[in-house]
C-alpha positions as a printed NumPy array, in Angstrom:
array([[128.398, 355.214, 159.896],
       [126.278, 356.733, 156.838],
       [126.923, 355.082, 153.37 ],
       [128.447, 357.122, 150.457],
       [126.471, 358.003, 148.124],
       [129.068, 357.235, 145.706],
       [128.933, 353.47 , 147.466],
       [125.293, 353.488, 146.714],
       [125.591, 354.322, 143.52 ],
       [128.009, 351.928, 142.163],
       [131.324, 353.468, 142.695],
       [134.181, 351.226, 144.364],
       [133.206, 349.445, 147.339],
       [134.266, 351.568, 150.918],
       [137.116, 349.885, 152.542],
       [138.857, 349.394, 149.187],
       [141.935, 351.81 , 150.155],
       [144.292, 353.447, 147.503],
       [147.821, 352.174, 148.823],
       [146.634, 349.378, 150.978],
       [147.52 , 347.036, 148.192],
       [144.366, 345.273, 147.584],
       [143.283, 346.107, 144.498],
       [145.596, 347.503, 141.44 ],
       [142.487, 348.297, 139.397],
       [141.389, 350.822, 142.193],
       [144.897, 352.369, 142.266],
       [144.804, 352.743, 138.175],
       [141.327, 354.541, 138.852],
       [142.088, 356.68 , 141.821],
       [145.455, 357.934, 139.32 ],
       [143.032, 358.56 , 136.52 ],
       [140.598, 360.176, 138.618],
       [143.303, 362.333, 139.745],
       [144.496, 363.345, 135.929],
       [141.143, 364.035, 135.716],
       [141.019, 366.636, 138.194],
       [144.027, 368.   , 136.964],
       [142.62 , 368.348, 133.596],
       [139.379, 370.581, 135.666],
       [141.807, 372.823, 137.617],
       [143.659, 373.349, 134.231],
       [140.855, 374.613, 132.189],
       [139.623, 376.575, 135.771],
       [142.249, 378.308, 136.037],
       [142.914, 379.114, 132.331],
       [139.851, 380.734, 132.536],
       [140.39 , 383.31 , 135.414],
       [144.019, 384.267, 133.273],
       [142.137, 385.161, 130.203],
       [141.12 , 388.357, 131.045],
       [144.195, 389.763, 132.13 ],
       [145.711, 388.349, 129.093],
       [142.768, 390.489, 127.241],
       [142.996, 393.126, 129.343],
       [145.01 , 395.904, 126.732],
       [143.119, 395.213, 124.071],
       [139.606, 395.15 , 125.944],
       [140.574, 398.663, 127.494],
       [141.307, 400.151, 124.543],
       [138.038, 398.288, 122.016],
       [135.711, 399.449, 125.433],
       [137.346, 402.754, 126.993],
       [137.689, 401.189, 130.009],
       [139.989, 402.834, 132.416],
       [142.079, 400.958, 135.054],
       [139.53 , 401.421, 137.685],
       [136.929, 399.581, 135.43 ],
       [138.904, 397.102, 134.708],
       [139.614, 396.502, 138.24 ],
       [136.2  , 395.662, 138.903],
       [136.063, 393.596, 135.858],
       [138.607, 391.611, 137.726],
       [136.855, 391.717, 141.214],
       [133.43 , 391.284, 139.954],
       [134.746, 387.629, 138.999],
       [134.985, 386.729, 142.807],
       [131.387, 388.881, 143.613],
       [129.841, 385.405, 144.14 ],
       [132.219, 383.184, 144.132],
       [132.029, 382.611, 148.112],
       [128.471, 381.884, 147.451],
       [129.102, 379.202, 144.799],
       [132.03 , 377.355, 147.347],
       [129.112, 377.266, 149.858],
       [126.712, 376.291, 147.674],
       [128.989, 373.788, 145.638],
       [130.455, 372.627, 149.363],
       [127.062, 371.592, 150.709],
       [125.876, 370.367, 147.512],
       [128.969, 368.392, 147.681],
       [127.742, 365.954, 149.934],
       [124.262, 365.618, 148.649],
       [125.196, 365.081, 144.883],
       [127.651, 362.528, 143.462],
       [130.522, 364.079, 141.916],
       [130.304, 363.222, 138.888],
       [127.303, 364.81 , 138.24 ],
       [127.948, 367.858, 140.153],
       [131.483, 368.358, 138.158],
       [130.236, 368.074, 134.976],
       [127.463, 370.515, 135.445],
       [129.803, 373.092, 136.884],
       [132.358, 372.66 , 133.969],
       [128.918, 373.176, 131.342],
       [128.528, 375.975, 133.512],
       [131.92 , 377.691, 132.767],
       [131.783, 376.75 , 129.159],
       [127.844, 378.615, 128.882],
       [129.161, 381.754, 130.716],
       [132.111, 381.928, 128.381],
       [130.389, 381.715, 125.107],
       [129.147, 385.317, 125.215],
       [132.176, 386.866, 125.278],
       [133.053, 385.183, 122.03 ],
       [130.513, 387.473, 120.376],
       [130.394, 391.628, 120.875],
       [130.148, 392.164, 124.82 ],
       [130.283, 395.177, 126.52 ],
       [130.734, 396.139, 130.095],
       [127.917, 395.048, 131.7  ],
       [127.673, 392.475, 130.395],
       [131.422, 391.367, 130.763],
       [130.685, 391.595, 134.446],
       [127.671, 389.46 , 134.5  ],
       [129.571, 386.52 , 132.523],
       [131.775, 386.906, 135.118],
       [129.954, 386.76 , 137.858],
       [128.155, 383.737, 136.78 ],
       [131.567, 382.12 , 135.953],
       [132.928, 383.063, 139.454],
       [129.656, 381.596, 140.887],
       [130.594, 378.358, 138.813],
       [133.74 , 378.592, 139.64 ],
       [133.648, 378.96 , 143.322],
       [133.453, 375.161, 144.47 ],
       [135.93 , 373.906, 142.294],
       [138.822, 373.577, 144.317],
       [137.159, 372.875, 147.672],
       [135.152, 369.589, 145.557],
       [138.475, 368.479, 143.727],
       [140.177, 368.355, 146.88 ],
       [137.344, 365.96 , 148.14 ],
       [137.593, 363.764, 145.706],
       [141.301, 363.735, 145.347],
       [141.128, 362.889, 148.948],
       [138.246, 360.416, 148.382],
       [140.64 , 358.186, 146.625],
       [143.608, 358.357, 149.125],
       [143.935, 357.412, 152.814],
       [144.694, 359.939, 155.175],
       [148.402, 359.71 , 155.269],
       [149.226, 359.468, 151.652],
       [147.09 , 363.048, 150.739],
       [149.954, 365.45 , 151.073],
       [150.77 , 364.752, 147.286],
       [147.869, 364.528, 145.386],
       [146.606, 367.297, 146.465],
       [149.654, 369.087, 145.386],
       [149.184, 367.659, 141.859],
       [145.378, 368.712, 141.931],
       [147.026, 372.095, 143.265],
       [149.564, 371.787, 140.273],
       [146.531, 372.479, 137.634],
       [145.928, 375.509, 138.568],
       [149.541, 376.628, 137.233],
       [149.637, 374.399, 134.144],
       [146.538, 376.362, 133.303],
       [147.789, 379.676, 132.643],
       [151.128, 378.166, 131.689],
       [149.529, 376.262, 128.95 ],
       [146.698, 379.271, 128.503],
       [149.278, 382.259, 128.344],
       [151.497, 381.4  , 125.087],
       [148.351, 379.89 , 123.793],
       [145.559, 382.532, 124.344],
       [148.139, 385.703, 123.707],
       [148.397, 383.954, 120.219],
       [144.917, 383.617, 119.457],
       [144.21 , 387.133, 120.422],
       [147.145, 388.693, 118.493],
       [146.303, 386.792, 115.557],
       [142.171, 386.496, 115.964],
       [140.871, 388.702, 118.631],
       [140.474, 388.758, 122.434],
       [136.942, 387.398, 121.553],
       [138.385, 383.967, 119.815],
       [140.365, 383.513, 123.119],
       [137.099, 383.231, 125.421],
       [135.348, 381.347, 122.347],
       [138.371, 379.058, 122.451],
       [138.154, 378.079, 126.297],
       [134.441, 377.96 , 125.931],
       [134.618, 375.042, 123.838],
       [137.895, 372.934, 126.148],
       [135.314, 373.708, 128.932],
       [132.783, 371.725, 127.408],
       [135.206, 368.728, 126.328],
       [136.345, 368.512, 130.132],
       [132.868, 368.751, 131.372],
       [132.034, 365.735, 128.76 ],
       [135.282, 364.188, 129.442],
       [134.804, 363.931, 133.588],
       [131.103, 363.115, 132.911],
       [131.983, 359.822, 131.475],
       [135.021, 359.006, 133.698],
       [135.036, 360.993, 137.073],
       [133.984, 360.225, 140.258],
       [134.274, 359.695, 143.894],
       [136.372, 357.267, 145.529],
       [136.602, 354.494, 148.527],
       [137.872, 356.715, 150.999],
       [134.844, 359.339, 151.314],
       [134.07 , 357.734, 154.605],
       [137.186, 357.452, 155.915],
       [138.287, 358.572, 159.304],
       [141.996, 357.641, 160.036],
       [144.166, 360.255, 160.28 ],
       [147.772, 360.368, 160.647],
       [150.609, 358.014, 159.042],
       [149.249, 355.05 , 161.534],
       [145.662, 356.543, 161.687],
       [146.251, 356.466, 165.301],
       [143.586, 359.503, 166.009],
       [140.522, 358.615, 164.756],
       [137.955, 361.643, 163.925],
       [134.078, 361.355, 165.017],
       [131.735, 361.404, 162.145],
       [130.781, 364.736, 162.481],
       [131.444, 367.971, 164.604],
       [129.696, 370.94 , 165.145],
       [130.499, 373.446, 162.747],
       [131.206, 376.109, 165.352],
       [133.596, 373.674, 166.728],
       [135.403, 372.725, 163.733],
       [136.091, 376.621, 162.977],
       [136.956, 377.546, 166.339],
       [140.108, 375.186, 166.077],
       [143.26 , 377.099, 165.486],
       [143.888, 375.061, 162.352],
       [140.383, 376.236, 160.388],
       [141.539, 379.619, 161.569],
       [144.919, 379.833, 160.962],
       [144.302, 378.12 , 157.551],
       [141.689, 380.484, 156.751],
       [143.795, 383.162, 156.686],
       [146.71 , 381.716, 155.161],
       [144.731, 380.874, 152.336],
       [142.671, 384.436, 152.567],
       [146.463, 385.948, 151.91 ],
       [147.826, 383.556, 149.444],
       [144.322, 383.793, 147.412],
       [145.47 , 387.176, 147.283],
       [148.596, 386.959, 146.112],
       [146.977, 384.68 , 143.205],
       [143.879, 386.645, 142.509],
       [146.981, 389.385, 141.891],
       [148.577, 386.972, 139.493],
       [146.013, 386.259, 137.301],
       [144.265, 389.835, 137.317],
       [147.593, 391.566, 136.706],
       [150.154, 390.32 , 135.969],
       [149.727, 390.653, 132.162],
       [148.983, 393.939, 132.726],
       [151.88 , 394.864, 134.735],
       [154.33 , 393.316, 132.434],
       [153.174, 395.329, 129.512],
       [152.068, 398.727, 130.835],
       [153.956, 398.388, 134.149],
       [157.104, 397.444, 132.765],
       [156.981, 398.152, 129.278],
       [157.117, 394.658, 127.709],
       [155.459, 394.021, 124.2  ],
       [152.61 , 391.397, 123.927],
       [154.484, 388.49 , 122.746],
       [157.207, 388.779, 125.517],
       [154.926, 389.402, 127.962],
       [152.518, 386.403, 127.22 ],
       [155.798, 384.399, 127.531],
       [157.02 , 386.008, 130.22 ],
       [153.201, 385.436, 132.479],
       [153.836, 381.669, 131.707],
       [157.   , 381.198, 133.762],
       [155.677, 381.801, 137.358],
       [152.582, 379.459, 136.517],
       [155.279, 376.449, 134.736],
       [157.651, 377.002, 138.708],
       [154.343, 377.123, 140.559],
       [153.411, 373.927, 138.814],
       [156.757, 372.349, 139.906],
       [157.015, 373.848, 143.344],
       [153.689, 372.344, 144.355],
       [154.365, 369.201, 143.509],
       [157.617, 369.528, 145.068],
       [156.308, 370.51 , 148.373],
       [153.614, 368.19 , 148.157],
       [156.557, 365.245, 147.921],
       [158.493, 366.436, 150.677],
       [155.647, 366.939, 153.285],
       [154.713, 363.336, 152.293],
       [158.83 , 362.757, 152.849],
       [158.78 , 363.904, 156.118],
       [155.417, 362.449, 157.361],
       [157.037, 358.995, 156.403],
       [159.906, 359.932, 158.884],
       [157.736, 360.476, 161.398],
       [157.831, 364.169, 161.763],
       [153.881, 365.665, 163.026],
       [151.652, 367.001, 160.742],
       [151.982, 370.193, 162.355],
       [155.657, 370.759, 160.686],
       [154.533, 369.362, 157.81 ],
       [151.144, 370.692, 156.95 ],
       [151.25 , 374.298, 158.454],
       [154.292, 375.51 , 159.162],
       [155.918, 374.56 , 155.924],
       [152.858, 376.401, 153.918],
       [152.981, 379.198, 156.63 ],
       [156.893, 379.754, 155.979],
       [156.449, 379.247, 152.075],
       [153.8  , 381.973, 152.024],
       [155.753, 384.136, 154.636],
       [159.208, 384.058, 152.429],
       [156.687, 385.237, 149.209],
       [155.606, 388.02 , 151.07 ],
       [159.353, 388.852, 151.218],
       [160.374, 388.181, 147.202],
       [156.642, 390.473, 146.304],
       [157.878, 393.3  , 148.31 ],
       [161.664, 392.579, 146.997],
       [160.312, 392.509, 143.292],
       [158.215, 395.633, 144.174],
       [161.3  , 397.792, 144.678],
       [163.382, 396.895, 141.838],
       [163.307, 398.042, 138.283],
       [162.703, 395.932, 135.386],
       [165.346, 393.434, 134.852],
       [166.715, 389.576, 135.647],
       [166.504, 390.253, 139.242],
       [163.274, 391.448, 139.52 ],
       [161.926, 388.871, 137.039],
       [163.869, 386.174, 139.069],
       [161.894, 387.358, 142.541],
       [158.674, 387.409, 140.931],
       [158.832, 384.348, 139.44 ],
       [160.565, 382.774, 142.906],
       [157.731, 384.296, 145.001],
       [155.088, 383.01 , 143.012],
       [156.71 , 379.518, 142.968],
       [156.415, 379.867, 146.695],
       [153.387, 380.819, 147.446],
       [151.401, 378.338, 145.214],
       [153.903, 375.37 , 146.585],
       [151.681, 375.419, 150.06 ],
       [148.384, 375.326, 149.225],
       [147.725, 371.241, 148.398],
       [149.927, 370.774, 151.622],
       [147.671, 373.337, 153.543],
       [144.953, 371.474, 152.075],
       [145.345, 368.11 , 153.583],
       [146.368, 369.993, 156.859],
       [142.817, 370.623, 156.928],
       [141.373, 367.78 , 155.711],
       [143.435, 366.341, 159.201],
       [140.797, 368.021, 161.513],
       [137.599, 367.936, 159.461],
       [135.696, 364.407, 159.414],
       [135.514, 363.273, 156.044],
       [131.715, 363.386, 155.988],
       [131.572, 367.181, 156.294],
       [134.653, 368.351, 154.134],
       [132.371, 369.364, 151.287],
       [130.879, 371.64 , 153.464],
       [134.122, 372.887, 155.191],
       [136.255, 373.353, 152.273],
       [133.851, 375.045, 150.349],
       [132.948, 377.296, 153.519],
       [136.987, 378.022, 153.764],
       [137.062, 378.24 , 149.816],
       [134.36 , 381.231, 150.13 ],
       [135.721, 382.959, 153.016],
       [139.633, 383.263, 151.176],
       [137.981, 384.011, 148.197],
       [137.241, 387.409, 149.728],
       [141.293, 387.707, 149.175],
       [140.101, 387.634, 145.08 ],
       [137.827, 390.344, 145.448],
       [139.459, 392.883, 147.551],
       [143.547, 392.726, 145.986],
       [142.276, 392.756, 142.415],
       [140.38 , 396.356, 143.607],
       [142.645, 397.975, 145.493],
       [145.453, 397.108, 142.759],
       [143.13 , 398.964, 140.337],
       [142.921, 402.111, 142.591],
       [146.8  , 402.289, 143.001],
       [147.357, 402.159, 139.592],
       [145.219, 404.622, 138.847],
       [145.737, 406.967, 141.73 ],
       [149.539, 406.34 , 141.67 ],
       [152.326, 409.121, 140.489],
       [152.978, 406.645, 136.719],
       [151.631, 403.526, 136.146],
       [154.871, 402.016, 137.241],
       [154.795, 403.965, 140.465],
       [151.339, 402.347, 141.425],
       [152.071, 399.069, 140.667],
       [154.837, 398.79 , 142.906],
       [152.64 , 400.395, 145.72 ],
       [149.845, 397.522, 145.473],
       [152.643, 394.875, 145.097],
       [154.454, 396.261, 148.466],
       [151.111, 396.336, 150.067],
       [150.366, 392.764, 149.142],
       [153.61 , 391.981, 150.241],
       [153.089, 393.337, 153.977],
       [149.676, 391.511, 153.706],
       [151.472, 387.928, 153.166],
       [153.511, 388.109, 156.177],
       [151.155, 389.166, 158.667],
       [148.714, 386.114, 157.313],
       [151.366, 383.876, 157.509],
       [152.77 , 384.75 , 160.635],
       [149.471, 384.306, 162.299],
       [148.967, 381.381, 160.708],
       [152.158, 379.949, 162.267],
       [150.92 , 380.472, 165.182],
       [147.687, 378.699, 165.539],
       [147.796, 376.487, 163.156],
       [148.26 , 372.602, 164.797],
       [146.89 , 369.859, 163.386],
       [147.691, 367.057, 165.123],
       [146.501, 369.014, 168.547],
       [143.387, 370.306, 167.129],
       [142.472, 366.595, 165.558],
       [142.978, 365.037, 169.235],
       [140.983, 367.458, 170.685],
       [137.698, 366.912, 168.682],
       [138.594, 363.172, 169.145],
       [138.402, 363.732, 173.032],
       [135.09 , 365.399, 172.647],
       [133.266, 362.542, 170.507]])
C-alpha cells in the first residue's frame, strides 16, 4: 500500500484511527481540523451569496438587465468543473495544507477587484477565476474530513463540513446587506476579500490531512474491504457514481438557484425591501445548516442499528431531494405570504440536509487513494447544475409575462427537475452492492 503523503510529511502516523480510542490528542485534532473546514466552506460559500445580495444595486450602478446578470451568475460556474478536476487530481499529489491555503489566497485575490470600480467584463472574469478557485473546495474538504474519520463514523462530519456552506450566507446575508446599504456593494466584496485571506492564513498554520487517507474499511464492521485502486471507468459505471452524480447535478441546482436568486426574487419577485429581504435570505441557509447536521446524525443513527448503507446513504438523500422538488414547485404557485415563505424555507432545509450523507455514500465505493480525483470529477460534472439553472432563471425572468410571473416559471421548472434526479437516483444508487462488487473484482 502507497504511503500518504501527509504520513511522509509529518502528519499523524496511519493507523492512528479517530474513534478507535487510542489517542485523545488525534481526536482533539481531527475536531479542530474539522472546525477548520467549516470555517473554509463558510467563507466559500459567503462568497457565491454576495452577488445576489448585490445584485439590485449592481443592475442599476451598471445597466445590466436580468439576462446579464444571469450570466454574471453562470459565468461563476464557467470553470468551475475545471478547477474540481484540477483541484481533485492535485488533491492527491499536494498535501492539503498547502493546496487549501493557496485556493483560499486565491478567492481572497479574485475578490479584491471588485472592491474598487468594476465593470462587466470584468465582473465576469473575477468570477470566473473565483469559480475556478472555487471548484475543488468541497470535493478536497470532504477528503480530509474523511481523512480524519474511519469509514463508519463519516456520515456526520461530513454533514457538519456540509453545514458551512449554510452558515455562510446565514452569517453573510444580515452582514453583507448591511455593509452595502450603509457602504456600497463594493465594501461587501472588499470585506470577504480580506476573511478570505485570514482563513487561508488561519488553515495554513493549522490544517491538514489526517490518519485515515489510506484507509480501506468500509462499513460499520469494515467487513468489505475496497482494493487500492479501480479503474476509473469502473468506478463511474457503478450505479452509485451515477445515481449520485445526478442527485447532486439536481440539488447543485437547486443551490446554484439559492444563492443566484434568491435575493433577487425576494425583492423584485415579491416585493420585499432590502433589509427584510437580507433577513429573510438568511433563514433557509440558518434550517439548511440544522437539517444537515440533522440528517448527518440520523444516517450515523441508523448505520449503528445495523440498517445498510444503501437506506442510509442514498435513499434518504434521494427522498430528501425528491420531497424539495415538491415544496419548490409548492412555493412556486403560491403568492407571497407565511405559507409560501414556510415551503421555501422547508425545501431548502431539505435539499441541503442530503448532501454530506450523499457524500460518504460515495466515499463507500471509491478507494480512499483516488477520492481526490473522484470527488472532484463528480464535483465538476454537478457543477454543470450551477451553470445551466442560474441561465435559464435569467431568461424566464426576463421573457416572462411580470417579473413575478417568470420567477415562478423557473422555480416550477426546477422543481420538475428535482424529482426526476432524485427518482433516478433512487433507483441505482446502492452502495453496499456496488462496494462488493469492485471488491470481487480486485
Amino acid at each position: 500500500m502507497p504511503v500518504d503523503q501527509d504520513a511522509q510529511s509529518g502528519s499523524t502516523p496511519v493507523g492512528v484511527g479517530v474513534g478507535r480510542g487510542q489517542d485523545p490528542s488525534v481526536r482533539r485534532r481531527a475536531w479542530g481540523v474539522l472546525a477548520l473546514l467549516v470555517c473554509l466552506m463558510l467563507v466559500n460559500y459567503a462568497d457565491k451569496v454576495v452577488v445576489g445580495l448585490a445584485g439590485v444595486d449592481m443592475k442599476k450602478d451598471l445597466g445590466l438587465d436580468d439576462a446579464q446578470f444571469g450570466v454574471i451568475q453562470s459565468s461563476f460556474f464557467w470553470l468551475f468543473a475545471v478547477g474540481s478536476i484540477l483541484g481533485g487530481w492535485l488533491g492527491g499529489k499536494i498535501r492539503a495544507r498547502w493546496l487549501l491555503a493557496g485556493i483560499a489566497a486565491i478567492w481572497a485575490l479574485s475578490l479584491a477587484p471588485m472592491a474598487a470600480q468594476a465593470g462587466f467584463t470584468t465582473i465576469i472574469a473575477c468570477r470566473v477565476l473565483l469559480g475556478f478557485a472555487e471548484g475543488p473546495t468541497t470535493a478536497l474538504a470532504m477528503q480530509v474530513a474523511h481523512s480524519w474519520f474511519p469509514a463508519h463514523k463519516r456520515a456526520v462530519p461530513s454533514s457538519i463540513v456540509v453545514a458551512g456552506a449554510g452558515i455562510g450566507p446565514l452569517i453573510a446575508a444580515p452582514v453583507l446587506t448591511w455593509v452595502i446599504a450603509e457602504y456600497s456593494w463594493h465594501m461587501a466584496f472588499g470585506t470577504l476579500a480580506v476573511f478570505g485571506a485570514v482563513v487561508a492564513l488561519l488553515w495554513l498554520l493549522a490544517g491538514d490531512s489526517g490518519p485515515e487517507a489510506t484507509s480501506t474499511g468500509h462499513g460499520a464492521e469494515g467487513t468489505t474491504v475496497l482494493p487500492e485502486r479501480v479503474p476509473l471507468t469502473r468506478l463511474f459505471g457503478t450505479g452509485t457514481l451515477i445515481g449520485m452524480m445526478l442527485l447532486f447535478f439536481v440539488a447543485y441546482a437547486n443551490t446554484s438557484v439559492k444563492v443566484s436568486w434568491l435575493p433577487l426574487y425576494l425583492r423584485e419577485g415579491l416585493g420585499y425591501d432590502a433589509e427584510t429581504a437580507g433577513n429573510l435570505v438568511a433563514l433557509p441557509y440558518l434550517g439548511s445548516a440544522i437539517a444537515v447536521i440533522l440528517a448527518g446524525v440520523a444516517s450515523r443513527a441508523l448505520t449503528r442499528r445495523g440498517v445498510g448503507n444503501r437506506l442510509t446513504r442514498a435513499v434518504l438523500p434521494a427522498c430528501l431531494v425528491l420531497a424539495s422538488g415538491l415544496c419548490t414547485i409548492g412555493f412556486s404557485t403560491l403568492d407571497r405570504g407565511a405559507p409560501q415563505m414556510a415551503l421555501l424555507i422547508l425545501g431548502s432545509c431539505l435539499n441541503s440536509a442530503g448532501y454530506g450523507v450523499a457524500f460518504a455514500g460515495l466515499a463507500d465505493v471509491v478507494p480512499a487513494a483516488q477520492r481526490g480525483i473522484v470527488f472532484g470529477i463528480v464535483t465538476g460534472v454537478y457543477s454543470l447544475g450551477g451553470v445551466i439553472a442560474p441561465m435559464v432563471i435569467g431568461e424566464l425572468v426576463a421573457s416572462g409575462e411580470s417579473v413575478a410571473a417568470g420567477y415562478g416559471d423557473g422555480f416550477m421548472v426546477l422543481g420538475v427537475t428535482m424529482i426526476i434526479g432524485a427518482v433516478i437516483a433512487l433507483m441505482f444508487a446502492h452502495p453496499d452492492r456496488d462496494a462488493a462488487k469492485l471488491a470481487a473484482k480486485a
